Coordinates of C-alpha atoms in Angstrom, one line a residue:
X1 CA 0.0 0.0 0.0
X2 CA 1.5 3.3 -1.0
X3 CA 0.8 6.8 1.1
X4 CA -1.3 9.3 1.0
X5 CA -0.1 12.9 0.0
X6 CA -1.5 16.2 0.1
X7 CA -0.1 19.2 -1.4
X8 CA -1.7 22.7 -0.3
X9 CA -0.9 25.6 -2.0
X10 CA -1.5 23.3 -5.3
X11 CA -2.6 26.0 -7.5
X12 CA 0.5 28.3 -6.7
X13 CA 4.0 27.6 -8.9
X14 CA 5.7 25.5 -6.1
X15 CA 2.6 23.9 -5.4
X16 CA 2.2 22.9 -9.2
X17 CA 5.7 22.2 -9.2
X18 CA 5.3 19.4 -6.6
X19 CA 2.6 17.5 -8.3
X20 CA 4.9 17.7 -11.4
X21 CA 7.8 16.3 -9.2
X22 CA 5.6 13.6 -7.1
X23 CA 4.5 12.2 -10.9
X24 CA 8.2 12.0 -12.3
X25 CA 10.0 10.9 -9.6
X26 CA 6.9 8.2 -9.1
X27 CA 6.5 9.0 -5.5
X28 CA 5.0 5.9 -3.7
X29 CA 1.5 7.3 -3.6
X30 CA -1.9 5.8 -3.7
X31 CA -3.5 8.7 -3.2
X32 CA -2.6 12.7 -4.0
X33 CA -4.6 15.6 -3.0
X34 CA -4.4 19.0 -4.4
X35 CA -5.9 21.7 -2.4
X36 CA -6.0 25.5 -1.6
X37 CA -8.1 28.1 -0.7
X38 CA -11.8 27.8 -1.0
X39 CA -11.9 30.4 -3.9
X40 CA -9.7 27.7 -6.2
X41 CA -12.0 24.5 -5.6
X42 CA -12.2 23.0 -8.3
X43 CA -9.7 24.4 -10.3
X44 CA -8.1 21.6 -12.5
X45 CA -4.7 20.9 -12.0
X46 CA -1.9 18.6 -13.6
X47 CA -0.2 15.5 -12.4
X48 CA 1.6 13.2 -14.5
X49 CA -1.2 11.5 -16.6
X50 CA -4.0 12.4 -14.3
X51 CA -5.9 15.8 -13.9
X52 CA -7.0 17.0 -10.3
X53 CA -9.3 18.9 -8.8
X54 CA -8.6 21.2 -6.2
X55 CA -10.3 21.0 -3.4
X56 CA -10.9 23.0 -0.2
X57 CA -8.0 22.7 3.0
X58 CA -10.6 23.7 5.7
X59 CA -12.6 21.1 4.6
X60 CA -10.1 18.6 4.4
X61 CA -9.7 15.3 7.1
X62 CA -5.8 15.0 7.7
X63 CA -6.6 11.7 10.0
X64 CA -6.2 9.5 7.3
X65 CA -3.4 11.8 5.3
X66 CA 0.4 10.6 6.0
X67 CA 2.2 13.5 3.9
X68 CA 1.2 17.2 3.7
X69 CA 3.3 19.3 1.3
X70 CA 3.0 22.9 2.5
X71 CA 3.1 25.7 -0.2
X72 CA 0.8 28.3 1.4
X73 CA 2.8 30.7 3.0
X74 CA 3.8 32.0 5.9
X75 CA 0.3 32.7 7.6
X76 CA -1.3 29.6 6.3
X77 CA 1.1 27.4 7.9
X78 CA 1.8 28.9 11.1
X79 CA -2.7 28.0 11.7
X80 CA -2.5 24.9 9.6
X81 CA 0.7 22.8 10.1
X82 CA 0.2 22.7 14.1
X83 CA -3.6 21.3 13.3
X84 CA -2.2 19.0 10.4
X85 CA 0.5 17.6 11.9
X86 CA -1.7 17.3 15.5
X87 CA -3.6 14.5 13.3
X88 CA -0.9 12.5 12.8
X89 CA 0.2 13.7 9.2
X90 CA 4.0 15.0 8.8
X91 CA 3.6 18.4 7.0
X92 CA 7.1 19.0 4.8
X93 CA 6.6 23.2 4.8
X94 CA 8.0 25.7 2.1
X95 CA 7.4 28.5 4.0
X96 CA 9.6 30.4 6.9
X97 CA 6.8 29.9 9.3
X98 CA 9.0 27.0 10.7
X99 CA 12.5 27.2 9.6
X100 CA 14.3 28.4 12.8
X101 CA 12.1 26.7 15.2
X102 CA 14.0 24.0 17.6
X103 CA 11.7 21.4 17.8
X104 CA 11.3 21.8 14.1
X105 CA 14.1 20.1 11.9
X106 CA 15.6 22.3 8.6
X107 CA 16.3 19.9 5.8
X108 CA 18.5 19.6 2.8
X109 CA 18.7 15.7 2.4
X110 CA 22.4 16.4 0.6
X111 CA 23.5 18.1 3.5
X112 CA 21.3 16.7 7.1
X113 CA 19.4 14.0 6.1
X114 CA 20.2 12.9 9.4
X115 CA 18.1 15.7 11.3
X116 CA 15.1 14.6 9.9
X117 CA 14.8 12.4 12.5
X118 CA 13.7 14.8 14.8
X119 CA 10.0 15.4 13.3
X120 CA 8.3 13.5 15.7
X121 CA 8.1 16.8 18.1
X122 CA 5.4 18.6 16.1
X123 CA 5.1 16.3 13.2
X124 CA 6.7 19.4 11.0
X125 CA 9.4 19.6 8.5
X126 CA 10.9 22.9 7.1
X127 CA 12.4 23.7 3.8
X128 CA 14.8 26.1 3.9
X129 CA 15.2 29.7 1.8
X130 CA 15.6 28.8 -1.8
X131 CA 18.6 30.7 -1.6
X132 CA 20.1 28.9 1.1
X133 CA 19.2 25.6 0.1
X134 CA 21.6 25.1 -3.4
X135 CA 24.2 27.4 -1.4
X136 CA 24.2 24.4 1.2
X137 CA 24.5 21.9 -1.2
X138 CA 27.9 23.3 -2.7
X139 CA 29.0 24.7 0.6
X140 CA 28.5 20.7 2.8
X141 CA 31.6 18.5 1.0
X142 CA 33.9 21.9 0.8
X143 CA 33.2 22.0 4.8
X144 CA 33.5 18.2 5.3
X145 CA 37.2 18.4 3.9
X146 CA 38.7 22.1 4.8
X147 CA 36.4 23.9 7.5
X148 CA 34.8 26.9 6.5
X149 CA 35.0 29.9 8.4
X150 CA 33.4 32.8 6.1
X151 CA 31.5 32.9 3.4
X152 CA 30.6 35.9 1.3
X153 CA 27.8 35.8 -0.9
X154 CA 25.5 37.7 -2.9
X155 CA 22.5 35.9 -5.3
X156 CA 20.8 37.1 -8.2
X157 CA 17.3 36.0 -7.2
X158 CA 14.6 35.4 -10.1
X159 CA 11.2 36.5 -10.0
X160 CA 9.8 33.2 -9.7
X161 CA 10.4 33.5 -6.0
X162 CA 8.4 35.9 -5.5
X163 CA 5.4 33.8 -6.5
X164 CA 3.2 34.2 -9.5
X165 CA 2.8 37.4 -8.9
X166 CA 6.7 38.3 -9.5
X167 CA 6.6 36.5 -12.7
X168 CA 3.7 38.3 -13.8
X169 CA 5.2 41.6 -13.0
X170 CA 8.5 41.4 -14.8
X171 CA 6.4 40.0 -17.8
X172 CA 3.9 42.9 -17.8
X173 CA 6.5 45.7 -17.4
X174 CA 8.8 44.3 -20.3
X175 CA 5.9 44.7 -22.5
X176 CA 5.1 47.9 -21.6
X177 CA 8.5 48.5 -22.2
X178 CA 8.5 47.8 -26.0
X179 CA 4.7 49.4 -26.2
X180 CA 5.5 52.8 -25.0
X181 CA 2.6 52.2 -22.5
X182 CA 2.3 53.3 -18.6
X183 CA 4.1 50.7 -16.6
X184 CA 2.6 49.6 -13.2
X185 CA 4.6 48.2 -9.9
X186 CA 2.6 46.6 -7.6
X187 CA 4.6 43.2 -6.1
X188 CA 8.2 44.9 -6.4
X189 CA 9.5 48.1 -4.7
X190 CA 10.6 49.5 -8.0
X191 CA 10.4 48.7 -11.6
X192 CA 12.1 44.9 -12.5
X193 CA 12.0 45.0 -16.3
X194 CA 15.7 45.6 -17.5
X195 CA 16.7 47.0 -13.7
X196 CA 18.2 45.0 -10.4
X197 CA 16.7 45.4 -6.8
X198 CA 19.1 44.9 -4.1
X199 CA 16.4 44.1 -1.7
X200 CA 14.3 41.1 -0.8
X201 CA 12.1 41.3 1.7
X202 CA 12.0 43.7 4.2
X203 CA 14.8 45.7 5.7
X204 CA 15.9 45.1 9.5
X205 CA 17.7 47.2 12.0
X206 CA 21.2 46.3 11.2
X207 CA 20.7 47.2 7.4
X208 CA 20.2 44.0 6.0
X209 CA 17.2 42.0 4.5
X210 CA 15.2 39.2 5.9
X211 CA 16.0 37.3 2.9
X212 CA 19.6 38.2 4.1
X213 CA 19.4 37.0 7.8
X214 CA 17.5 33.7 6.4
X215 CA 20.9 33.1 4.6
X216 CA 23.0 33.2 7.9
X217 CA 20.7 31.8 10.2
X218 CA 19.8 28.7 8.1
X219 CA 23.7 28.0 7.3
X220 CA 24.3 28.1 10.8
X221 CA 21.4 25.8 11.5
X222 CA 21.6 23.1 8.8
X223 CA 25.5 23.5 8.5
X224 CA 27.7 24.4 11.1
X225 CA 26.8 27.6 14.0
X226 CA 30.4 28.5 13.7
X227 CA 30.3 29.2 10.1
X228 CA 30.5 33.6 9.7
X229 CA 28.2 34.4 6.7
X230 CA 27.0 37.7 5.0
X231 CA 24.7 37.7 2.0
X232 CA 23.7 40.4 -0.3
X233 CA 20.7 39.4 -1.9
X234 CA 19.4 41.0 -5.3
X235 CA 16.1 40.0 -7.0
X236 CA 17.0 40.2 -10.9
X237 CA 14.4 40.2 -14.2
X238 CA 15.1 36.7 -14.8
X239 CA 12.1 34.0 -14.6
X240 CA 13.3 30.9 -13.2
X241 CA 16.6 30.4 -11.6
X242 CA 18.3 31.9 -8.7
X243 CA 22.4 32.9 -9.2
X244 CA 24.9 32.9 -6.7
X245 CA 28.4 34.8 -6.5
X246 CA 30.4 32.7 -3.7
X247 CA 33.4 33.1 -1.9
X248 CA 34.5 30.6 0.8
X249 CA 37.6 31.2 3.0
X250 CA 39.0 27.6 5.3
X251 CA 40.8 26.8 7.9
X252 CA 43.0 24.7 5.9
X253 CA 44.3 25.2 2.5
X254 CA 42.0 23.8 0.0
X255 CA 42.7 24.6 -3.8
X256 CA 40.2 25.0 -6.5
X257 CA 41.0 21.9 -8.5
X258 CA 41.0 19.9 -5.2
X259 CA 37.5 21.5 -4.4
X260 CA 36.3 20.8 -7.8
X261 CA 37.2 17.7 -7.9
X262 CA 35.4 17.4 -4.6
X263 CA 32.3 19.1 -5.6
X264 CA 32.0 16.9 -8.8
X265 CA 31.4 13.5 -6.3
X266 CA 28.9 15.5 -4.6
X267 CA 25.2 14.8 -4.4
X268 CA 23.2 17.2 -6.1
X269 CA 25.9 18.6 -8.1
X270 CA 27.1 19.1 -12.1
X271 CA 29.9 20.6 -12.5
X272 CA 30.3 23.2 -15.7
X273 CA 33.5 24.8 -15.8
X274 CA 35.1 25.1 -18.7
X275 CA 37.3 28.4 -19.0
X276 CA 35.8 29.6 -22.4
X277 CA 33.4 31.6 -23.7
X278 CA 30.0 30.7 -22.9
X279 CA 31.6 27.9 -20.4
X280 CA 29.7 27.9 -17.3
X281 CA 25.9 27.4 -16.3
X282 CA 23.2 30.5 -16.5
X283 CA 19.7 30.8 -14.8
X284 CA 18.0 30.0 -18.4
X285 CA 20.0 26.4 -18.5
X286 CA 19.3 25.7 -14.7
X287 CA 15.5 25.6 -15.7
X288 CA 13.5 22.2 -14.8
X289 CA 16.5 20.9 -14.0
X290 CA 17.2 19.2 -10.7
X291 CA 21.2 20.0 -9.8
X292 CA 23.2 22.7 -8.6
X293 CA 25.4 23.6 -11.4
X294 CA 28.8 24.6 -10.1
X295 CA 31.1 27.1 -12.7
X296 CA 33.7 29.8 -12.2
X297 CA 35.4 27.6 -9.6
X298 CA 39.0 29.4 -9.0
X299 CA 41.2 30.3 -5.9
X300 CA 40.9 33.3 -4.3
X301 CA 44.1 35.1 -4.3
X302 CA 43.3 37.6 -1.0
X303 CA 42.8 35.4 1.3
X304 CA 44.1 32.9 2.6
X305 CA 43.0 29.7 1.9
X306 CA 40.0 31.0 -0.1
X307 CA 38.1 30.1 -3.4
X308 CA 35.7 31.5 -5.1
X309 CA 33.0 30.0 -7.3
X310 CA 29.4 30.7 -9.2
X311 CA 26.2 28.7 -8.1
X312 CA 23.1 28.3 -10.0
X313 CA 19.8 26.3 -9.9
X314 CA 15.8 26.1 -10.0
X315 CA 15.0 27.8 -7.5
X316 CA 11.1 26.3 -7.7
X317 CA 12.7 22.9 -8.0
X318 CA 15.9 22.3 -5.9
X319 CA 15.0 25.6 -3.9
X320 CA 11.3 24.5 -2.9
X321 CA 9.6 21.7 -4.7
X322 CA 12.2 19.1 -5.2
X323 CA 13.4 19.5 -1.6
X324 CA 10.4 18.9 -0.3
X325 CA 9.9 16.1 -2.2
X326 CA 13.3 14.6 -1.4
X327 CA 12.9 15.4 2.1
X328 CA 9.5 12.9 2.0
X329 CA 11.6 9.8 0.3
X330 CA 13.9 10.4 3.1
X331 CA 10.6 9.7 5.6
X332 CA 9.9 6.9 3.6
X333 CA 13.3 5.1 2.8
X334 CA 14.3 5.5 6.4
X335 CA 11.2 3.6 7.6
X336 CA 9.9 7.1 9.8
X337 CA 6.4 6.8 8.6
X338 CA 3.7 4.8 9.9
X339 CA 0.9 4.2 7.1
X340 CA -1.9 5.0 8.0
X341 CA -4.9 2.4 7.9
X342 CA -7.6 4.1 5.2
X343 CA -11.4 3.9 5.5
X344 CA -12.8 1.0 3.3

């Protein structure tokens, strides 16, 4: 008998994204749910061969539900994942309702599969930032061999993760663009189309971003405390894939071909470095793919012991859906979920 899943949120991109991940990975599951709010029921919805229809969460019985994919938000999970997960179902969340809770465990299967372990408390699972999540991925082997002690970044975030909405903006401003027409703003501080925003989310007292703190405080978590992190973060008129500029410094000497070399056994990781025009990864390429694509790898000539390296990947896929995914075949490969018995 294979598991019942429920994926809320279903009608958002990460949402749809799951369903589209759950059919092509061929998730063990008898039975998947899509739902939302009550104004999307019965709003049809793709996965793999099948068409779903959405259907209503506050009307929904988690009793008999063993996985709860959470794509809602912040405010939607921090009322429904205490009330799902109180039933017995695990909820796996996207949001930052959860993330820096400690009874709740943050997950990256490449880098803390382990920690998933640790569920059982509130029956809840975060996902971290999409940001943080492919930075993790690169940044876990290059720890396990040298010790990192800093890490400068700053990400070239697509509009993707700011939800439908984002993509809809940057879409609707380039046209108006190339019509001459009046150009509106609504989801993004200032204008996206052919510009760069160096903020995401809102500022805090110290000068940085939330999206910026995330960064630091999920390395810490997932990673290693000790680990000093700053992060600019920069939302960029791209659709779908999230950039990183990365520089590591270590406590021992770690060159770039010994770190690539490292990276390239890696789970999670392609690497695509050729020194040539055109030879590296871009946001476009990164697109429905599942890796983290590792280019630019070279040493870093002032510091000490330093490299530096560009990161990119799907930020609705490795970043959000995928994880979340993964982080369920964890549950279910490790033997940490009970099925549940289902009504006749």
């Amino acid at each position: 008998m294979g598991y019942k899943v429920a994926v809320v949120g279903a009608t958002g991109n990460v949402g749809r994204e799951m369903l589209n991940i759950l059919a092509d990975r061929a998730f063990p599951a008898d039975e998947v749910i899509a739902l939302a709010s009550r104004r999307s029921v019965g709003t049809e919805i793709s996965f793999g061969d099948k068409v779903l229809k959405c259907r209503a969460l506050e009307d929904h019985d988690f009793s008999d539900t063993d996985i709860c994919l959470m794509s809602a938000g912040g405010d939607v999970s921090k009322v429904w994942s205490p009330k799902i997960g109180a039933q017995g179902c695990v909820v796996i969340d996207n949001s930052s309702a959860w993330r820096t809770d400690p009874d709740v465990p943050l997950i990256v299967p490449e880098v803390n599969a382990d920690a998933v372990a640790g569920f059982s408390k509130k029956n809840i699972i975060a996902n971290p930032n999409c940001s943080t999540a492919q930075l993790v991925v690169a940044l876990k082997p290059l720890h396990e061999a040298a010790t990192i002690t800093r890490v400068v970044v700053s990400t070239y975030q697509s509009v993707s993760g700011a939800g439908k909405e984002g993509m809809d903006e940057l879409y609707n401003q380039t046209k108006s663009v190339y019509s001459l027409s009046q150009m509106e703003r609504k989801k993004f501080p200032k204008r996206i189309a052919f510009n760069l925003i160096p903020q995401i989310d809102v500022f805090m007292e110290d000068g940085f971003t939330k999206e910026e703190w995330k960064m630091v405080v999920e390395t810490k978590k997932m990673l290693d405390p000790k680990i000093k992190l700053t992060a600019t973060c920069v939302r960029v008129p791209v659709f779908i894939g999230h950039s990183e500029a990365v520089n590591v410094e270590f406590a021992k000497p770690l060159a770039a071909d010994e770190a690539r070399e490292i990276l390239r056994r890696a789970p999670g990781i392609l690497i695509d470095d050729k020194r040539e025009p055109g030879g590296y990864m871009t946001p476009h390429e990164s697109a429905g793919e599942d890796a983290v694509y590792i280019s630019r790898l070279r040493d870093d000539p002032t510091v000490d012991n330093g490299i530096a390296f560009w990161c990119v990947s799907d930020n609705l896929r490795k970043g959000a859906a995928l994880n979340a995914v993964q982080i369920a075949e964890v549950l279910v490969e490790r033997g940490l979920l009970a099925q549940k018995k289902r009504a006749a």
